[in-house]
Tab-separated table of C-alpha atoms in Angstrom:
chain	number	residue	atom	x	y	z
A	26	UNK	CA	45.734	-51.925	-0.983
A	27	UNK	CA	45.835	-48.192	-0.067
A	28	UNK	CA	41.337	-48.190	-0.614
A	29	UNK	CA	41.087	-44.607	1.977
A	30	UNK	CA	44.286	-42.845	-0.748
A	31	UNK	CA	41.638	-41.250	-2.725
A	32	UNK	CA	39.646	-39.703	0.669
A	33	UNK	CA	42.053	-36.414	0.935
A	34	UNK	CA	42.324	-36.120	4.615
A	35	UNK	CA	43.771	-32.183	6.079
A	36	UNK	CA	46.385	-33.143	8.281
A	37	UNK	CA	44.251	-31.067	11.020
A	38	UNK	CA	41.333	-33.417	10.536
A	39	UNK	CA	41.506	-36.831	12.719
A	40	UNK	CA	39.298	-39.589	12.193
A	41	UNK	CA	38.561	-42.425	14.467
A	42	UNK	CA	36.667	-44.812	12.306
A	43	UNK	CA	34.612	-47.377	14.252
A	44	UNK	CA	33.307	-50.899	12.324
A	45	UNK	CA	30.754	-51.338	11.589
A	46	UNK	CA	30.472	-54.757	11.623
A	47	UNK	CA	31.530	-55.428	15.326
A	48	UNK	CA	31.253	-51.080	16.314
A	49	UNK	CA	35.245	-51.718	17.709
A	50	UNK	CA	37.505	-48.632	17.148
A	51	UNK	CA	40.311	-49.084	14.971
A	52	UNK	CA	43.718	-48.394	16.095
A	53	UNK	CA	45.380	-46.601	14.547
A	54	UNK	CA	43.581	-44.741	12.001
A	55	UNK	CA	44.338	-46.242	8.502
A	56	UNK	CA	43.140	-48.117	5.735
A	57	UNK	CA	46.437	-50.979	6.102
A	58	UNK	CA	45.518	-51.270	9.459
A	59	UNK	CA	41.111	-51.632	9.131
A	60	UNK	CA	41.795	-53.656	6.049
A	61	UNK	CA	44.014	-56.483	8.598
A	62	UNK	CA	40.629	-55.850	11.093
A	63	UNK	CA	38.742	-57.239	8.655
A	64	UNK	CA	41.235	-60.188	7.061
A	65	UNK	CA	40.965	-61.260	10.772
A	66	UNK	CA	38.281	-60.618	12.482
A	67	UNK	CA	35.728	-61.050	9.834
A	68	UNK	CA	37.603	-63.644	7.826
A	69	UNK	CA	34.301	-65.561	7.083
A	70	UNK	CA	31.998	-62.449	5.492
A	71	UNK	CA	35.146	-62.253	3.871
A	72	UNK	CA	35.544	-65.401	1.504
A	73	UNK	CA	32.715	-65.039	1.084
A	74	UNK	CA	32.745	-62.523	-2.049
A	75	UNK	CA	33.817	-64.594	-5.335
A	76	UNK	CA	36.758	-62.349	-6.350
A	77	UNK	CA	38.788	-60.048	-6.056
A	78	UNK	CA	37.728	-57.173	-7.252
A	79	UNK	CA	34.324	-57.525	-5.586
A	80	UNK	CA	36.420	-57.763	-2.243
A	81	UNK	CA	37.839	-54.642	-2.882
A	82	UNK	CA	34.849	-52.925	-3.002
A	83	UNK	CA	33.777	-54.592	0.022
A	84	UNK	CA	36.288	-52.781	2.620
A	85	UNK	CA	36.455	-50.254	1.065
A	86	UNK	CA	32.499	-49.539	1.398
A	87	UNK	CA	33.095	-50.929	5.486
A	88	UNK	CA	35.962	-48.089	5.733
A	89	UNK	CA	33.282	-45.550	4.368
A	90	UNK	CA	30.961	-46.137	7.243
A	91	UNK	CA	33.611	-46.497	9.541
A	92	UNK	CA	34.984	-43.267	8.912
A	93	UNK	CA	31.178	-42.075	8.674
A	94	UNK	CA	29.922	-43.677	12.280
A	95	UNK	CA	33.358	-42.753	13.903
A	96	UNK	CA	33.912	-39.669	16.374
A	97	UNK	CA	36.081	-36.528	14.406
A	98	UNK	CA	37.475	-33.982	16.831
A	99	UNK	CA	39.254	-31.119	14.773
A	100	UNK	CA	39.241	-27.383	15.750
A	101	UNK	CA	36.566	-25.117	15.268
A	102	UNK	CA	37.967	-21.340	14.463
A	103	UNK	CA	34.700	-20.031	14.549
A	104	UNK	CA	34.591	-20.977	18.720
A	105	UNK	CA	36.177	-19.515	21.067
A	106	UNK	CA	36.624	-22.058	23.574
A	107	UNK	CA	38.974	-24.870	21.602
A	108	UNK	CA	38.853	-27.962	20.296
A	109	UNK	CA	35.511	-30.093	19.928
A	110	UNK	CA	34.219	-33.305	18.733
A	111	UNK	CA	31.708	-33.694	16.477
A	112	UNK	CA	29.767	-37.003	16.930
A	113	UNK	CA	28.798	-38.624	14.098
A	114	UNK	CA	25.570	-40.876	13.599
A	115	UNK	CA	26.055	-44.480	15.618
A	116	UNK	CA	27.857	-47.874	13.596
A	117	UNK	CA	25.213	-50.251	11.875
A	118	UNK	CA	24.838	-53.228	11.573
A	119	UNK	CA	23.453	-55.439	8.764
A	120	UNK	CA	21.831	-52.154	7.560
A	121	UNK	CA	19.926	-51.357	10.909
A	122	UNK	CA	21.495	-48.647	13.614
A	123	UNK	CA	23.786	-49.131	16.395
A	124	UNK	CA	22.417	-47.804	20.095
A	125	UNK	CA	24.843	-48.908	22.100
A	126	UNK	CA	28.624	-47.542	20.837
A	127	UNK	CA	30.705	-46.215	23.329
A	128	UNK	CA	31.880	-42.125	23.614
A	129	UNK	CA	35.413	-42.080	23.140
A	130	UNK	CA	36.877	-39.548	25.278
A	131	UNK	CA	36.921	-35.733	23.903
A	132	UNK	CA	40.891	-35.445	22.435
A	133	UNK	CA	41.757	-32.094	21.320
A	134	UNK	CA	44.862	-31.387	18.477
A	135	UNK	CA	47.170	-28.198	17.324
A	136	UNK	CA	45.406	-26.299	14.326
A	137	UNK	CA	47.671	-26.864	10.896
A	138	UNK	CA	50.369	-25.159	10.524
A	139	UNK	CA	49.715	-20.544	9.932
A	140	UNK	CA	46.548	-20.771	11.534
A	141	UNK	CA	45.754	-18.663	13.965
A	142	UNK	CA	43.965	-20.269	17.512
A	143	UNK	CA	40.160	-19.813	17.275
A	144	UNK	CA	40.829	-16.643	20.096
A	145	UNK	CA	42.616	-14.131	17.923
A	146	UNK	CA	40.365	-14.850	14.481
A	147	UNK	CA	37.701	-13.737	16.031
A	148	UNK	CA	38.509	-11.153	18.195
A	149	UNK	CA	41.954	-9.012	16.325
A	150	UNK	CA	44.735	-8.318	19.378
A	151	UNK	CA	43.703	-4.657	19.291
A	152	UNK	CA	39.944	-4.449	18.819
A	153	UNK	CA	38.392	-4.924	21.851
A	154	UNK	CA	35.551	-7.101	23.537
A	155	UNK	CA	31.910	-7.169	22.039
A	156	UNK	CA	30.153	-5.414	24.686
A	157	UNK	CA	27.305	-4.244	22.295
A	158	UNK	CA	24.448	-4.285	24.927
A	159	UNK	CA	19.940	-4.049	24.436
A	160	UNK	CA	18.587	-0.289	24.776
A	161	UNK	CA	15.639	-0.525	26.506
A	162	UNK	CA	12.727	1.820	25.029
A	163	UNK	CA	11.774	4.692	26.404
A	164	UNK	CA	9.410	5.429	28.464
A	165	UNK	CA	6.356	6.576	27.472
A	166	UNK	CA	3.247	7.949	29.495
A	167	UNK	CA	-0.203	7.157	28.942
A	168	UNK	CA	-1.918	10.083	28.266
A	169	UNK	CA	-4.990	9.963	31.045
A	170	UNK	CA	-8.830	11.036	29.884
A	171	UNK	CA	-8.356	14.348	32.044
A	172	UNK	CA	-5.121	15.685	30.218
A	173	UNK	CA	-6.449	14.585	26.676
A	174	UNK	CA	-9.738	16.324	27.145
A	175	UNK	CA	-7.965	19.912	28.029
A	176	UNK	CA	-5.403	19.098	25.214
A	177	UNK	CA	-8.513	19.090	23.396
A	178	UNK	CA	-9.835	22.330	24.479
A	179	UNK	CA	-6.936	24.141	23.858
A	180	UNK	CA	-6.306	22.895	20.496
A	181	UNK	CA	-10.411	24.001	19.802
A	182	UNK	CA	-9.992	27.379	21.229
A	183	UNK	CA	-7.104	28.128	19.343
A	184	UNK	CA	-9.542	26.969	16.196
A	185	UNK	CA	-11.605	28.879	17.068
A	186	UNK	CA	-10.140	32.015	17.050
A	187	UNK	CA	-8.232	31.227	13.588
A	188	UNK	CA	-11.638	30.858	11.836
A	189	UNK	CA	-12.777	33.733	13.436
A	190	UNK	CA	-10.037	35.690	11.971
A	191	UNK	CA	-10.377	33.205	8.193
A	192	UNK	CA	-14.042	34.254	8.229
A	193	UNK	CA	-13.666	37.909	8.804
A	194	UNK	CA	-11.419	38.408	5.452
A	195	UNK	CA	-12.533	35.829	3.236
A	196	UNK	CA	-16.098	37.911	4.147
A	197	UNK	CA	-14.219	41.310	3.143
A	198	UNK	CA	-12.417	40.705	0.524
A	199	UNK	CA	-15.352	38.971	-0.852
A	200	UNK	CA	-17.558	41.983	-0.561
A	201	UNK	CA	-14.137	43.576	-2.510
A	202	UNK	CA	-14.684	43.972	-7.178
A	203	UNK	CA	-12.688	41.032	-7.972
A	204	UNK	CA	-10.957	43.010	-10.027
A	205	UNK	CA	-9.296	44.814	-7.305
A	206	UNK	CA	-5.535	42.748	-7.195
A	207	UNK	CA	-3.906	41.405	-4.262
A	208	UNK	CA	0.105	41.390	-4.512
A	209	UNK	CA	2.054	38.834	-3.944
A	210	UNK	CA	2.235	39.278	0.097
A	211	UNK	CA	-1.407	39.462	0.274
A	212	UNK	CA	-2.382	36.120	-1.233
A	213	UNK	CA	1.187	34.391	0.421
A	214	UNK	CA	-0.781	35.734	3.878
A	215	UNK	CA	-4.049	34.105	2.748
A	216	UNK	CA	-2.819	31.538	2.080
A	217	UNK	CA	-1.128	30.455	6.045
A	218	UNK	CA	-4.108	31.572	7.168
A	219	UNK	CA	-6.034	29.302	5.939
A	220	UNK	CA	-2.643	26.902	6.489
A	221	UNK	CA	-3.510	27.094	9.584
A	222	UNK	CA	-6.663	26.459	10.706
A	223	UNK	CA	-6.410	23.062	8.665
A	224	UNK	CA	-3.657	21.691	10.473
A	225	UNK	CA	-6.078	23.327	13.718
A	226	UNK	CA	-8.697	21.039	12.420
A	227	UNK	CA	-6.469	18.183	12.280
A	228	UNK	CA	-4.937	17.980	15.254
A	229	UNK	CA	-8.175	18.497	17.262
A	230	UNK	CA	-9.447	15.124	14.941
A	231	UNK	CA	-6.600	13.569	16.054
A	232	UNK	CA	-6.833	14.367	19.967
A	233	UNK	CA	-11.042	14.322	19.989
A	234	UNK	CA	-10.186	10.810	18.386
A	235	UNK	CA	-7.609	9.504	20.207
A	236	UNK	CA	-7.432	5.427	21.048
A	237	UNK	CA	-9.171	6.714	24.039
A	238	UNK	CA	-10.690	9.423	24.170
A	239	UNK	CA	-14.908	8.912	25.957
A	240	UNK	CA	-17.135	8.462	24.086
A	241	UNK	CA	-18.373	11.909	24.871
A	242	UNK	CA	-14.977	13.533	23.468
A	243	UNK	CA	-15.576	11.478	19.822
A	244	UNK	CA	-19.008	13.186	20.287
A	245	UNK	CA	-17.829	16.577	19.814
A	246	UNK	CA	-16.397	16.746	15.855
A	247	UNK	CA	-19.757	15.455	15.189
A	248	UNK	CA	-21.362	18.217	18.088
A	249	UNK	CA	-19.739	20.804	16.449
A	250	UNK	CA	-19.953	20.172	12.794
A	251	UNK	CA	-16.024	19.888	12.930
A	252	UNK	CA	-16.444	18.728	8.929
A	253	UNK	CA	-18.368	21.128	7.799
A	254	UNK	CA	-17.208	23.736	9.357
A	255	UNK	CA	-13.145	22.838	7.843
A	256	UNK	CA	-14.289	22.415	4.473
A	257	UNK	CA	-16.324	25.850	4.888
A	258	UNK	CA	-14.163	27.876	6.405
A	259	UNK	CA	-11.568	26.933	5.462
A	260	UNK	CA	-11.843	25.544	1.992
A	261	UNK	CA	-14.581	26.737	-0.097
A	262	UNK	CA	-15.152	29.967	0.674
A	263	UNK	CA	-11.086	31.019	0.168
A	264	UNK	CA	-10.956	28.538	-3.109
A	265	UNK	CA	-14.354	30.964	-4.005
A	266	UNK	CA	-12.599	33.942	-3.147
A	267	UNK	CA	-9.378	31.879	-5.344
A	268	UNK	CA	-11.562	31.546	-8.454
A	269	UNK	CA	-13.332	34.673	-8.598
A	270	UNK	CA	-9.256	36.472	-9.078
A	271	UNK	CA	-8.800	34.393	-11.786
A	272	UNK	CA	-6.005	34.409	-13.467
A	273	UNK	CA	-4.416	36.835	-11.354
A	274	UNK	CA	-4.266	34.452	-8.577
A	275	UNK	CA	-4.310	31.081	-10.532
A	276	UNK	CA	-0.385	29.936	-9.516
A	277	UNK	CA	-2.116	31.024	-5.055
A	278	UNK	CA	-5.076	28.812	-6.132
A	279	UNK	CA	-2.840	25.081	-6.948
A	280	UNK	CA	-0.466	25.739	-3.985
A	281	UNK	CA	-4.070	26.049	-1.985
A	282	UNK	CA	-5.800	23.115	-3.830
A	283	UNK	CA	-3.171	20.952	-3.887
A	284	UNK	CA	-2.464	21.948	0.528
A	285	UNK	CA	-5.871	20.717	0.513
A	286	UNK	CA	-5.771	17.788	-1.209
A	287	UNK	CA	-3.111	16.475	1.059
A	288	UNK	CA	-4.413	17.994	3.870
A	289	UNK	CA	-7.854	15.599	3.280
A	290	UNK	CA	-6.198	12.808	1.657
A	291	UNK	CA	-4.317	12.070	5.713
A	292	UNK	CA	-7.889	12.282	7.565
A	293	UNK	CA	-8.633	10.090	4.800
A	294	UNK	CA	-6.208	7.633	6.066
A	295	UNK	CA	-6.234	8.379	9.969
A	296	UNK	CA	-9.476	9.593	10.785
A	297	UNK	CA	-11.702	6.760	9.042
A	298	UNK	CA	-15.207	8.165	11.006
A	299	UNK	CA	-15.601	10.831	8.748
A	300	UNK	CA	-14.478	9.264	5.666
A	301	UNK	CA	-17.630	9.334	3.206
A	302	UNK	CA	-16.815	13.590	3.986
A	303	UNK	CA	-13.459	13.278	3.209
A	304	UNK	CA	-14.413	11.437	0.130
A	305	UNK	CA	-16.557	13.751	-1.467
A	306	UNK	CA	-14.600	16.503	-0.601
A	307	UNK	CA	-11.308	14.664	-2.606
A	308	UNK	CA	-14.131	15.380	-5.441
A	309	UNK	CA	-14.549	18.678	-4.650
A	310	UNK	CA	-10.862	19.975	-5.101
A	311	UNK	CA	-10.592	17.389	-8.360
A	312	UNK	CA	-13.044	19.079	-9.401
A	313	UNK	CA	-12.356	22.357	-8.907
A	314	UNK	CA	-8.670	21.690	-9.888
A	315	UNK	CA	-9.992	19.976	-13.161
A	316	UNK	CA	-11.645	23.365	-13.979
A	317	UNK	CA	-8.852	25.104	-13.812
A	318	UNK	CA	-6.111	23.584	-16.097
A	319	UNK	CA	-6.860	25.000	-19.368
A	320	UNK	CA	-3.853	25.409	-20.971
A	321	UNK	CA	-3.066	21.126	-20.326
A	322	UNK	CA	-5.436	18.770	-21.378
A	323	UNK	CA	-4.279	15.877	-20.664
A	324	UNK	CA	-4.172	17.132	-16.613
A	325	UNK	CA	-7.562	18.017	-17.367
A	326	UNK	CA	-7.770	14.645	-17.859
A	327	UNK	CA	-6.312	13.158	-14.960
A	328	UNK	CA	-8.155	15.839	-12.033
A	329	UNK	CA	-11.038	14.537	-13.897
A	330	UNK	CA	-10.363	10.560	-13.660
A	331	UNK	CA	-9.400	11.836	-10.250
A	332	UNK	CA	-12.640	13.965	-9.221
A	333	UNK	CA	-15.122	10.452	-10.690
A	334	UNK	CA	-12.782	7.944	-8.704
A	335	UNK	CA	-13.657	9.891	-5.381
A	336	UNK	CA	-17.614	10.612	-6.290
A	337	UNK	CA	-17.846	7.263	-7.903
A	338	UNK	CA	-16.620	5.838	-4.481
A	339	UNK	CA	-18.510	7.805	-2.726
A	340	UNK	CA	-22.162	7.661	-4.661
A	341	UNK	CA	-21.362	3.781	-3.533
A	342	UNK	CA	-21.622	4.858	0.274
A	343	UNK	CA	-24.735	6.691	-0.200
A	344	UNK	CA	-26.169	5.854	-3.781
A	345	UNK	CA	-29.191	7.836	-2.453
A	346	UNK	CA	-27.354	10.606	-2.486
A	347	UNK	CA	-28.458	12.956	-5.693
A	348	UNK	CA	-26.128	15.022	-5.043
A	349	UNK	CA	-23.281	12.936	-6.218
A	350	UNK	CA	-24.834	12.197	-9.422
A	351	UNK	CA	-25.694	15.222	-10.427
A	352	UNK	CA	-21.049	15.899	-9.588
A	353	UNK	CA	-20.308	12.728	-11.752
A	354	UNK	CA	-22.484	14.503	-14.465
A	355	UNK	CA	-20.823	18.272	-14.633
A	356	UNK	CA	-17.452	15.800	-14.967
A	357	UNK	CA	-19.501	14.082	-17.794
A	358	UNK	CA	-18.975	16.978	-20.725
A	359	UNK	CA	-18.917	17.227	-23.580
A	360	UNK	CA	-20.396	13.394	-23.626
A	361	UNK	CA	-24.415	14.407	-23.542
A	362	UNK	CA	-25.789	11.232	-23.140
A	363	UNK	CA	-23.150	10.446	-19.737
A	364	UNK	CA	-24.749	14.167	-18.153
A	365	UNK	CA	-28.572	12.879	-18.496
A	366	UNK	CA	-28.031	9.837	-17.394
A	367	UNK	CA	-26.301	10.819	-13.827
A	368	UNK	CA	-28.650	14.158	-14.465
A	369	UNK	CA	-31.625	12.236	-14.634
A	370	UNK	CA	-30.149	9.685	-11.818
A	371	UNK	CA	-29.592	13.366	-9.444
A	372	UNK	CA	-33.932	13.665	-9.773
A	373	UNK	CA	-35.078	10.301	-9.520
A	374	UNK	CA	-33.283	8.689	-6.357
A	375	UNK	CA	-34.328	9.047	-3.092
A	376	UNK	CA	-33.185	12.615	-1.753
A	377	UNK	CA	-33.247	14.576	-4.986
A	378	UNK	CA	-30.126	17.313	-5.511
A	379	UNK	CA	-33.590	19.484	-6.379
A	380	UNK	CA	-30.737	21.222	-7.833
A	381	UNK	CA	-30.020	19.436	-10.626
A	382	UNK	CA	-33.515	20.644	-12.911
A	383	UNK	CA	-32.042	23.985	-13.790
A	384	UNK	CA	-28.759	21.934	-15.319
A	385	UNK	CA	-30.426	19.505	-17.471
A	386	UNK	CA	-31.742	21.622	-18.655
A	387	UNK	CA	-29.250	23.798	-19.805
A	388	UNK	CA	-27.992	20.404	-21.061
A	389	UNK	CA	-31.693	20.535	-23.532
A	390	UNK	CA	-31.255	23.670	-24.671
A	391	UNK	CA	-27.609	23.312	-25.516
A	392	UNK	CA	-29.356	20.111	-27.559
A	393	UNK	CA	-32.233	21.181	-28.994
A	394	UNK	CA	-30.988	24.444	-30.995
A	395	UNK	CA	-30.943	24.618	-34.206
A	396	UNK	CA	-27.897	25.984	-34.479
A	397	UNK	CA	-25.891	24.168	-31.583
A	398	UNK	CA	-22.384	22.603	-31.712
A	399	UNK	CA	-22.849	19.442	-29.300
A	400	UNK	CA	-25.259	18.286	-32.539
A	401	UNK	CA	-22.537	16.618	-34.500
A	402	UNK	CA	-20.684	15.171	-31.211
A	403	UNK	CA	-23.066	12.788	-30.888
A	404	UNK	CA	-24.414	10.276	-33.491
A	405	UNK	CA	-27.959	10.253	-34.862
A	406	UNK	CA	-29.127	7.952	-32.434
A	407	UNK	CA	-28.204	9.579	-29.319
A	408	UNK	CA	-28.979	12.611	-30.423
A	409	UNK	CA	-32.489	12.178	-31.297
A	410	UNK	CA	-32.446	9.829	-27.932
A	411	UNK	CA	-31.176	12.940	-25.558
A	412	UNK	CA	-33.486	15.253	-28.198
A	413	UNK	CA	-37.047	13.438	-27.092
A	414	UNK	CA	-36.192	13.573	-23.218
A	415	UNK	CA	-35.772	16.784	-24.054
A	416	UNK	CA	-39.353	17.840	-25.265
A	417	UNK	CA	-40.562	15.682	-23.001
A	418	UNK	CA	-39.185	17.150	-20.055
A	419	UNK	CA	-39.262	20.555	-20.645
A	420	UNK	CA	-42.988	20.444	-22.881
A	421	UNK	CA	-41.202	22.692	-25.655
A	422	UNK	CA	-41.582	22.120	-29.262
A	423	UNK	CA	-44.170	18.898	-28.834
A	424	UNK	CA	-44.555	18.994	-32.921
A	425	UNK	CA	-41.068	17.369	-33.102
A	426	UNK	CA	-41.525	14.971	-30.694
A	427	UNK	CA	-43.158	12.060	-32.713
A	428	UNK	CA	-40.583	12.954	-35.249
A	429	UNK	CA	-38.014	12.440	-32.855
A	430	UNK	CA	-39.558	9.496	-31.256
A	431	UNK	CA	-39.650	7.765	-34.954
A	432	UNK	CA	-35.592	8.653	-35.758
A	433	UNK	CA	-34.464	6.932	-32.662
A	434	UNK	CA	-36.623	3.978	-33.160
A	435	UNK	CA	-35.322	3.696	-37.009
A	436	UNK	CA	-31.357	3.858	-36.331
A	437	UNK	CA	-31.334	2.279	-32.847
A	438	UNK	CA	-30.946	-1.056	-34.946
A	439	UNK	CA	-28.437	-0.335	-36.929
A	440	UNK	CA	-26.703	1.422	-34.022
A	441	UNK	CA	-26.488	-1.860	-32.310
A	442	UNK	CA	-25.699	-3.417	-35.289
A	443	UNK	CA	-22.653	-1.381	-36.124
A	444	UNK	CA	-21.706	-1.228	-32.198
A	445	UNK	CA	-21.817	-4.927	-31.413
A	446	UNK	CA	-20.708	-5.930	-28.075
A	447	UNK	CA	-19.666	-1.951	-26.970
A	448	UNK	CA	-23.324	-0.964	-27.388
A	449	UNK	CA	-23.522	-2.604	-23.897
A	450	UNK	CA	-21.047	-0.905	-22.679
A	451	UNK	CA	-20.465	2.510	-20.912
A	452	UNK	CA	-20.804	5.607	-23.137
């Protein structure tokens, strides 16, 4: 009947069918021989089929099972060890798996015409065998405590020398008249000197906070107040020198702010033991950058946001430090309501920032002045609220206290009604 003619067997595949009914290997591997095998050895089962179509379909199903359960020998062109035999699932008897099938011996066949042997496909004739070997990791010698101590001492000695030079140079230039101009080479030399000091501090922090460092070695950073010295002599004093020489020093000040900011960000990532200090320093650098930006309002807003982010992060970690709320109040300008909030908080926490009294008085003087331009930026309700606090805090114009309170209370309901839910949101 040619049942298997629809199965496209390649010339290089030689199926060895095994009858799923009796587990007998059918030789030769031909569909007609298999049909004769079924008609001879399984005639009774064949006669139970009602029609010729049922018989043909049944034999075809058995033939497919015989091919699947038999052993197929082929040439694997991906392996160089020649032909291999792949064993399919064992024959089924009545739908069950039979495990007692005899394994047929492996037989190799030649590859089809035009197909090169496996070994020639794997390695071209003009290419040598791949002899790549794994390379061992270079040996690393762990540093000893003695070596670490020696390294820290050497770094600190160099740091002290550079720090002393920075203090000397900054002090001398601070005494000079700010109108005295420095040329480009002098500014570059000063920037390079302070950059060297920052690098020395960075090396000292990494060495003293090494994972193998002893507790005594780790305490050196706090013992010698290294974070504070880095900020005071390596960054702040030079920034003040640059600030007093503006606008001539603007380009060099921008360059140094970016340098110091990147260094502080690096220490924030690599030396987490002093994270609180790095966060506040990043906020201070962002505030310096914001303060010198007069041309691009967008850049000014960006750096204001950056500085506010770091100060807010610092205040979350140290909620009792009034100094941080004072910094946030400075950044809130010109929003007088927010400034009042932060200045008040900086004076009311457990560790108040007493300098905030002068800052808040400056705010009240601007608001309470008759010809103040800042009054126009506040709505009537907010203006009356700030004025009332200014009168109570400063003791000035006590006769206007009652009228300011009445003005605030009378306009509060209308303001809440107009702003609806946004009244609860931060200003």
